[in-house]
């Protein structure tokens, strides 16, 4: 019912797009593997890892930025920016993400380079694939898979370093004293990397990933794609010798195209497609077929860019002998401008919120059972649960005051004789201080009065936060 998989063994190629893929692969892998080892001084009370998802203390650190659980909307904002960024890239330059920066593309490319290093280029791999099992084939396959597994383990290990202090966790893993969840996570991620990047490879892009389907719906006639210029290439010459013969026979030259049907574009494609068959979901627009075709065209004395990045409008214009659409005009259109404006607005909004957020927060919850208590001196007491959040990486002395009610307050841990209009607390670094607070006021007054609590830092920075609540008294006559 289904065609058996034909193993894709792409040929090595040289050219500007291959060099660009090398640069992107090195940069992205360097960022992924090296980031957990970067240090960032936050003081004596906070971790010094530059990027850390501290699940134990429910914090996310990104250099100078610290995100608390109640500020998860910043993470949501980053995810929205990433999605809109993908929409922007797709509308402007097509599937550039898939071709260069997608993790599946990067690790598949890395695994394919290892395969060529161990087994040779495409022709050598095909011969090895067809050869019977023997010492040479067994040794090469074992070496290749051993390197793949090592890369997969390093990949899984690098991921868990984002969730704990990297040097400490690395030492624990080497000593065998790390938590079981660390070893389990590394094993799962290593297996996923090995299977997806080493074994399944192009099948993930063609059959498993939903993004190509989404991108296809988002692209239009102004989106860049890899285009085979059939009006130049067809009919194909069917061989280098006939191509050169056509150059000396004008009549035959009129009946042949520039494509010599060498299949170089197919041989280098990491997904194994034939771009000459037109746009297809298997094309990740990596540009390697352009490098291969340009090399062939130069060697046979033809004009390069038989395969090139082009929009549908560019293709129509070139086929008709007209000038292509200027790149700036192609980019500055309604869709890309809307995406870019929304993307920038979200980013600027998040920066403004980060810059303006206070590092001191206060929340007050009134106890409802009982709602009020009449004390022996006739005053009415209400009880509140207060939470003072210190978002600084250092302890802070703070003062709590109240307004709106003529009364006194005191923490549960303090005797009432020390009650007053203000209370001082010490809040540890990156901690939430929880206190049970009593407020007593004369019974005379409205049944429900507004009361406001204000917290102020005493470290000279003047930060403060306030919140409103209610003070309850009994009904008249009770």
Coordinates of C-alpha atoms in Angstrom, one line a residue:
X1 CA 0.0 0.0 0.0
X2 CA 2.9 2.3 0.6
X3 CA 6.2 2.8 -1.1
X4 CA 9.2 1.7 0.8
X5 CA 11.6 4.4 2.1
X6 CA 14.5 5.2 -0.2
X7 CA 17.4 6.1 2.0
X8 CA 18.6 9.6 1.3
X9 CA 22.4 9.9 1.2
X10 CA 23.1 13.6 0.1
X11 CA 26.3 14.4 -1.6
X12 CA 28.7 17.0 -0.2
X13 CA 28.7 20.3 -2.0
X14 CA 30.5 23.6 -1.9
X15 CA 29.1 27.1 -2.4
X16 CA 27.8 30.2 -0.7
X17 CA 24.6 28.5 0.7
X18 CA 26.6 25.6 2.0
X19 CA 29.0 28.0 3.8
X20 CA 26.0 29.9 5.2
X21 CA 24.6 26.6 6.5
X22 CA 27.9 25.8 8.1
X23 CA 27.9 29.2 9.8
X24 CA 24.4 28.8 11.1
X25 CA 25.0 25.3 12.3
X26 CA 28.2 26.3 14.2
X27 CA 26.5 29.3 15.7
X28 CA 23.3 27.6 16.9
X29 CA 25.2 24.5 18.3
X30 CA 27.7 26.8 20.0
X31 CA 24.8 28.8 21.6
X32 CA 23.0 25.6 22.7
X33 CA 26.0 23.8 24.2
X34 CA 27.8 26.8 25.7
X35 CA 25.0 28.9 27.1
X36 CA 24.5 26.9 30.4
X37 CA 28.2 27.5 31.2
X38 CA 28.0 31.3 31.0
X39 CA 28.2 33.0 34.4
X40 CA 26.4 36.2 35.5
X41 CA 27.0 37.8 38.9
X42 CA 23.7 38.5 40.7
X43 CA 25.1 38.8 44.2
X44 CA 25.5 36.4 47.1
X45 CA 21.9 35.3 47.3
X46 CA 21.1 34.3 43.7
X47 CA 22.6 31.7 41.3
X48 CA 25.4 32.9 39.0
X49 CA 24.3 30.9 36.0
X50 CA 23.5 33.3 33.1
X51 CA 20.5 31.3 31.8
X52 CA 18.8 29.1 34.3
X53 CA 15.3 27.6 34.7
X54 CA 15.3 27.1 38.5
X55 CA 12.3 24.7 39.0
X56 CA 13.2 24.1 42.6
X57 CA 12.8 27.8 43.5
X58 CA 10.4 28.6 40.7
X59 CA 12.5 31.2 39.0
X60 CA 13.7 31.8 35.4
X61 CA 17.0 33.7 35.1
X62 CA 18.1 35.2 31.8
X63 CA 21.2 37.3 32.4
X64 CA 20.0 40.4 34.2
X65 CA 16.3 39.5 33.9
X66 CA 14.6 37.4 36.6
X67 CA 11.1 36.0 36.0
X68 CA 8.9 34.8 38.9
X69 CA 6.0 32.3 38.5
X70 CA 3.4 35.1 38.7
X71 CA 5.2 36.8 35.8
X72 CA 4.9 33.9 33.4
X73 CA 3.2 36.3 31.0
X74 CA 6.7 37.4 30.0
X75 CA 7.5 33.9 28.8
X76 CA 4.1 33.7 27.0
X77 CA 5.1 37.0 25.4
X78 CA 8.4 35.6 24.2
X79 CA 6.5 32.6 22.7
X80 CA 4.1 34.9 20.9
X81 CA 7.0 36.9 19.6
X82 CA 8.7 33.7 18.3
X83 CA 5.5 32.6 16.5
X84 CA 5.0 36.0 14.9
X85 CA 8.7 36.0 14.0
X86 CA 8.3 32.8 12.2
X87 CA 5.3 34.3 10.3
X88 CA 7.4 37.3 9.4
X89 CA 10.3 35.2 8.2
X90 CA 8.0 32.9 6.2
X91 CA 6.1 35.8 4.5
X92 CA 9.4 37.5 3.6
X93 CA 11.9 34.8 2.7
X94 CA 9.8 31.6 2.6
X95 CA 11.0 28.5 4.5
X96 CA 14.3 30.0 5.7
X97 CA 13.7 28.7 9.2
X98 CA 13.4 25.1 7.9
X99 CA 16.4 25.3 5.7
X100 CA 18.9 26.8 8.1
X101 CA 17.9 27.2 11.8
X102 CA 15.4 24.5 12.7
X103 CA 16.8 22.1 15.3
X104 CA 15.9 19.1 13.2
X105 CA 17.7 20.6 10.2
X106 CA 20.8 21.5 12.3
X107 CA 21.2 18.1 14.0
X108 CA 20.4 16.2 10.8
X109 CA 23.1 18.2 9.0
X110 CA 25.5 17.4 11.7
X111 CA 24.8 13.7 11.7
X112 CA 25.1 13.6 7.9
X113 CA 28.5 15.3 8.1
X114 CA 29.6 12.6 10.6
X115 CA 28.3 9.9 8.2
X116 CA 30.4 11.3 5.3
X117 CA 33.4 11.6 7.6
X118 CA 33.2 7.9 8.5
X119 CA 31.7 6.2 5.4
X120 CA 32.8 8.6 2.6
X121 CA 30.7 10.8 0.3
X122 CA 27.5 9.7 -1.5
X123 CA 29.0 7.2 -3.9
X124 CA 31.1 5.5 -1.2
X125 CA 28.0 5.3 1.0
X126 CA 26.0 3.7 -1.8
X127 CA 28.7 1.1 -2.4
X128 CA 28.9 0.4 1.3
X129 CA 25.1 0.1 1.5
X130 CA 25.1 -2.4 -1.3
X131 CA 28.1 -4.4 0.0
X132 CA 27.6 -7.5 2.1
X133 CA 28.3 -7.4 5.8
X134 CA 31.9 -7.8 6.7
X135 CA 34.6 -6.4 9.0
X136 CA 35.0 -3.1 7.1
X137 CA 31.2 -2.4 6.9
X138 CA 30.6 -3.4 10.5
X139 CA 33.5 -1.2 11.7
X140 CA 32.3 1.8 9.8
X141 CA 28.7 1.4 10.8
X142 CA 29.7 0.9 14.5
X143 CA 31.9 3.9 14.5
X144 CA 29.2 6.1 12.9
X145 CA 26.5 5.1 15.3
X146 CA 28.9 5.4 18.3
X147 CA 29.6 9.0 17.3
X148 CA 25.9 9.7 16.7
X149 CA 25.1 8.3 20.2
X150 CA 27.8 10.4 21.8
X151 CA 26.4 13.6 20.1
X152 CA 22.9 12.6 21.2
X153 CA 24.0 12.1 24.8
X154 CA 25.8 15.5 24.8
X155 CA 22.7 17.0 23.4
X156 CA 20.5 15.6 26.1
X157 CA 23.1 16.5 28.7
X158 CA 23.3 20.1 27.6
X159 CA 19.5 20.4 27.9
X160 CA 19.4 19.5 31.6
X161 CA 22.2 21.9 32.4
X162 CA 19.6 24.7 31.7
X163 CA 17.7 23.5 34.8
X164 CA 20.5 23.3 37.4
X165 CA 23.9 24.7 38.0
X166 CA 25.9 23.2 35.1
X167 CA 29.3 22.6 36.8
X168 CA 27.7 21.0 39.8
X169 CA 25.3 18.8 37.9
X170 CA 28.1 17.7 35.5
X171 CA 30.2 16.7 38.4
X172 CA 27.3 14.8 40.0
X173 CA 26.6 13.0 36.7
X174 CA 30.3 12.0 36.4
X175 CA 30.3 10.7 40.0
X176 CA 27.0 8.9 39.6
X177 CA 25.4 11.0 42.4
X178 CA 23.0 13.0 40.2
X179 CA 19.2 12.6 40.7
X180 CA 17.6 9.8 38.8
X181 CA 15.4 12.3 36.9
X182 CA 18.6 13.8 35.4
X183 CA 19.8 10.4 34.0
X184 CA 16.3 9.6 32.8
X185 CA 15.9 13.0 31.0
X186 CA 19.3 12.6 29.3
X187 CA 18.4 9.1 28.1
X188 CA 15.0 10.2 26.7
X189 CA 16.5 13.3 24.9
X190 CA 19.5 11.3 23.7
X191 CA 17.2 8.7 22.2
X192 CA 15.0 11.3 20.6
X193 CA 18.0 13.1 19.1
X194 CA 19.5 9.8 17.8
X195 CA 16.3 8.6 16.2
X196 CA 15.1 11.9 14.8
X197 CA 18.4 13.3 13.6
X198 CA 20.2 10.1 12.8
X199 CA 17.7 7.5 11.7
X200 CA 14.5 9.3 10.5
X201 CA 16.1 12.5 9.2
X202 CA 14.1 13.8 6.2
X203 CA 11.1 11.8 7.2
X204 CA 10.5 14.2 10.1
X205 CA 10.4 17.2 7.8
X206 CA 8.2 15.5 5.2
X207 CA 5.7 13.5 7.3
X208 CA 5.9 14.5 11.0
X209 CA 6.4 18.2 11.2
X210 CA 3.2 20.3 10.9
X211 CA 5.1 23.6 10.2
X212 CA 5.6 22.9 6.4
X213 CA 1.8 22.6 6.1
X214 CA 1.2 25.8 8.0
X215 CA 3.9 27.6 6.0
X216 CA 2.4 26.5 2.7
X217 CA -0.9 28.2 3.6
X218 CA 1.0 31.4 4.6
X219 CA 3.1 31.8 1.5
X220 CA 1.9 33.7 -1.6
X221 CA 3.3 34.9 -4.9
X222 CA 5.7 37.2 -3.2
X223 CA 7.3 34.7 -0.9
X224 CA 10.8 33.4 -1.8
X225 CA 11.1 29.8 -2.8
X226 CA 13.7 27.6 -4.5
X227 CA 12.7 27.9 -8.2
X228 CA 13.8 25.8 -11.1
X229 CA 13.6 28.0 -14.2
X230 CA 12.0 25.5 -16.5
X231 CA 11.7 28.0 -19.3
X232 CA 15.5 28.0 -19.4
X233 CA 16.2 24.4 -18.5
X234 CA 13.7 22.5 -20.7
X235 CA 13.9 20.5 -22.8
X236 CA 16.9 18.9 -21.0
X237 CA 20.1 18.1 -22.9
X238 CA 20.5 14.7 -21.4
X239 CA 24.2 14.7 -20.9
X240 CA 27.3 16.9 -20.9
X241 CA 28.5 15.8 -24.3
X242 CA 25.2 16.7 -26.0
X243 CA 25.2 20.0 -24.2
X244 CA 28.6 20.9 -25.6
X245 CA 27.7 19.7 -29.1
X246 CA 24.6 21.9 -29.0
X247 CA 26.8 24.9 -28.6
X248 CA 28.3 24.3 -32.1
X249 CA 24.9 23.5 -33.8
X250 CA 22.5 26.4 -33.6
X251 CA 19.5 24.4 -34.8
X252 CA 20.0 21.8 -32.0
X253 CA 20.7 24.6 -29.5
X254 CA 17.2 26.0 -30.2
X255 CA 15.7 22.6 -29.2
X256 CA 17.6 22.1 -25.9
X257 CA 17.6 23.8 -22.6
X258 CA 20.4 24.6 -20.1
X259 CA 19.7 21.6 -17.8
X260 CA 21.9 18.6 -18.7
X261 CA 20.0 16.2 -16.5
X262 CA 23.0 15.5 -14.4
X263 CA 20.9 15.1 -11.2
X264 CA 23.4 17.1 -9.2
X265 CA 20.5 19.0 -7.6
X266 CA 18.9 15.7 -6.5
X267 CA 22.1 14.2 -5.2
X268 CA 22.8 17.1 -2.8
X269 CA 19.2 17.5 -1.5
X270 CA 19.0 16.6 2.2
X271 CA 15.4 15.4 1.7
X272 CA 16.0 13.7 -1.6
X273 CA 13.5 15.6 -3.8
X274 CA 13.9 16.7 -7.4
X275 CA 13.3 20.5 -7.4
X276 CA 12.8 20.3 -11.1
X277 CA 9.4 18.8 -10.4
X278 CA 8.2 22.1 -9.0
X279 CA 7.4 23.4 -5.5
X280 CA 6.8 20.6 -3.0
X281 CA 6.5 20.1 0.7
X282 CA 9.7 18.2 1.0
X283 CA 11.8 21.2 -0.1
X284 CA 13.2 23.0 3.0
X285 CA 14.8 25.8 0.8
X286 CA 18.3 25.2 2.1
X287 CA 19.8 26.3 -1.3
X288 CA 22.2 23.4 -1.6
X289 CA 20.7 22.5 -5.0
X290 CA 21.6 26.1 -6.1
X291 CA 25.2 25.6 -5.2
X292 CA 25.3 22.2 -7.1
X293 CA 23.6 23.5 -10.2
X294 CA 25.7 26.7 -10.4
X295 CA 28.8 24.6 -10.3
X296 CA 27.6 22.5 -13.2
X297 CA 26.4 25.5 -15.2
X298 CA 29.8 27.2 -14.8
X299 CA 31.7 24.1 -15.9
X300 CA 29.5 23.7 -19.0
X301 CA 29.8 27.3 -19.9
X302 CA 26.1 28.2 -19.2
X303 CA 24.7 31.1 -17.2
X304 CA 24.3 30.2 -13.5
X305 CA 21.1 30.5 -11.4
X306 CA 19.1 27.9 -13.4
X307 CA 17.9 27.1 -9.9
X308 CA 17.6 30.1 -7.7
X309 CA 15.7 31.8 -4.9
X310 CA 12.8 33.6 -6.6
X311 CA 9.2 34.6 -6.0
X312 CA 6.4 33.6 -8.3
X313 CA 6.2 37.2 -9.5
X314 CA 10.0 37.2 -10.2
X315 CA 9.6 33.9 -12.2
X316 CA 6.8 35.3 -14.3
X317 CA 8.7 38.5 -14.9
X318 CA 11.9 36.7 -16.0
X319 CA 10.0 34.3 -18.2
X320 CA 8.4 37.3 -19.9
X321 CA 11.8 39.1 -20.2
X322 CA 10.9 41.8 -17.7
X323 CA 12.8 43.1 -14.7
X324 CA 12.2 41.3 -11.4
X325 CA 10.4 42.9 -8.5
X326 CA 13.0 44.9 -6.4
X327 CA 13.8 43.2 -3.1
X328 CA 12.8 46.2 -1.0
X329 CA 9.4 46.4 -2.6
X330 CA 8.9 42.7 -2.1
X331 CA 9.7 43.0 1.6
X332 CA 7.8 46.3 2.2
X333 CA 4.2 45.0 1.8
X334 CA 1.2 44.9 4.0
X335 CA 1.7 41.4 5.4
X336 CA 5.3 41.8 6.4
X337 CA 4.8 45.3 7.8
X338 CA 1.9 44.1 10.0
X339 CA 3.9 41.2 11.3
X340 CA 6.9 43.4 12.0
X341 CA 4.8 46.1 13.7
X342 CA 3.1 43.6 15.9
X343 CA 6.4 41.8 16.7
X344 CA 8.1 45.1 17.6
X345 CA 5.0 46.3 19.7
X346 CA 5.1 43.2 21.8
X347 CA 8.8 43.4 22.3
X348 CA 8.8 47.1 23.2
X349 CA 5.8 46.5 25.5
X350 CA 7.6 43.8 27.4
X351 CA 10.8 45.9 27.7
X352 CA 8.7 48.8 29.2
X353 CA 7.0 46.5 31.6
X354 CA 10.3 44.9 32.7
X355 CA 11.9 48.4 33.2
X356 CA 8.9 49.7 35.1
X357 CA 8.1 46.7 37.3
X358 CA 8.6 47.1 41.1
X359 CA 10.8 44.7 43.0
X360 CA 8.6 44.8 46.0
X361 CA 5.0 43.4 46.0
X362 CA 2.3 43.2 48.5
X363 CA -0.9 41.1 48.7
X364 CA -3.4 41.1 51.6
X365 CA -6.2 38.5 52.1
X366 CA -8.9 39.1 54.7
X367 CA -9.8 36.1 56.9
X368 CA -13.5 35.4 56.6
X369 CA -14.0 33.0 59.5
X370 CA -14.6 34.7 61.8
X371 CA -15.1 38.0 59.9
X372 CA -14.5 40.0 63.1
X373 CA -13.8 39.5 66.8
X374 CA -14.8 41.8 69.7
X375 CA -11.9 42.1 72.1
X376 CA -12.1 42.6 75.9
X377 CA -11.6 46.3 75.6
X378 CA -14.6 46.6 73.2
X379 CA -12.5 47.2 70.0
X380 CA -13.2 45.1 66.9
X381 CA -10.4 43.0 65.5
X382 CA -10.0 41.8 61.9
X383 CA -7.4 39.3 60.7
X384 CA -5.5 39.5 57.5
X385 CA -3.0 37.2 55.8
X386 CA -0.3 39.3 54.2
X387 CA 2.4 38.3 51.6
X388 CA 5.4 40.5 51.0
X389 CA 7.4 39.5 47.9
X390 CA 11.0 40.6 47.6
X391 CA 12.1 40.2 44.0
X392 CA 15.6 41.5 44.7
X393 CA 18.6 39.2 45.1
X394 CA 19.3 40.5 48.6
X395 CA 17.5 40.8 51.9
X396 CA 15.4 43.9 52.4
X397 CA 14.0 45.7 55.4
X398 CA 10.4 47.0 54.8
X399 CA 7.8 48.9 56.7
X400 CA 4.1 48.1 56.5
X401 CA 1.6 50.9 57.3
X402 CA -2.2 51.2 57.1
X403 CA -4.6 54.0 56.4
X404 CA -8.4 54.5 56.3
X405 CA -9.1 53.1 59.7
X406 CA -8.3 54.7 63.1
X407 CA -6.8 51.7 64.8
X408 CA -3.6 49.7 65.4
X409 CA -2.1 46.6 64.0
X410 CA 0.4 43.9 65.1
X411 CA 1.7 40.6 63.7
X412 CA 0.5 37.4 65.3
X413 CA 4.0 36.7 66.6
X414 CA 4.0 40.0 68.6
X415 CA 2.1 40.9 71.7
X416 CA -0.7 43.5 71.3
X417 CA 1.0 45.9 73.7
X418 CA 3.5 46.5 70.9
X419 CA 0.8 47.3 68.4
X420 CA 1.1 50.5 66.4
X421 CA 0.3 52.1 63.0
X422 CA 3.3 50.5 61.3
X423 CA 5.2 47.2 61.4
X424 CA 8.6 46.4 60.2
X425 CA 9.6 43.1 58.5
X426 CA 12.8 41.6 57.1
X427 CA 12.2 39.8 53.8
X428 CA 15.0 37.4 52.6
X429 CA 16.4 37.6 49.1
X430 CA 14.1 36.2 46.4
X431 CA 11.6 35.2 49.0
X432 CA 8.0 35.7 50.0
X433 CA 7.4 36.7 53.7
X434 CA 4.0 35.5 55.0
X435 CA 2.5 37.0 58.1
X436 CA -0.8 36.8 60.0
X437 CA -1.7 40.4 60.8
X438 CA -4.3 41.7 63.3
X439 CA -5.9 45.1 63.0
X440 CA -8.1 46.5 65.9
X441 CA -10.3 49.6 65.6
X442 CA -13.1 51.2 67.7
X443 CA -16.5 49.6 67.2
X444 CA -18.1 52.9 66.4
X445 CA -18.1 53.4 62.6
X446 CA -19.6 52.0 59.4
X447 CA -20.1 48.3 59.2
X448 CA -17.6 48.1 56.3
X449 CA -14.7 50.6 55.9
X450 CA -12.0 50.8 53.3
X451 CA -8.5 50.1 54.5
X452 CA -5.3 50.4 52.6
X453 CA -2.0 48.7 53.4
X454 CA 1.3 50.1 52.1
X455 CA 4.7 48.5 52.1
X456 CA 7.8 50.6 51.7
X457 CA 11.5 49.5 51.4
X458 CA 13.9 51.0 53.9
X459 CA 17.0 50.6 51.9
X460 CA 17.0 54.1 50.4
X461 CA 15.5 53.2 47.0
X462 CA 12.0 54.3 48.0
X463 CA 10.2 51.4 46.4
X464 CA 6.7 50.8 47.6
X465 CA 3.5 48.9 46.9
X466 CA 0.0 49.1 48.2
X467 CA -3.3 47.3 48.1
X468 CA -6.8 48.0 49.3
X469 CA -9.1 45.8 51.5
X470 CA -12.0 46.1 53.9
X471 CA -12.4 46.4 57.6
X472 CA -15.6 44.8 59.0
X473 CA -17.6 45.7 62.1
X474 CA -20.7 44.1 63.5
X475 CA -24.1 45.3 62.6
X476 CA -25.7 48.0 64.8
X477 CA -27.3 46.5 67.9
X478 CA -25.2 43.3 67.9

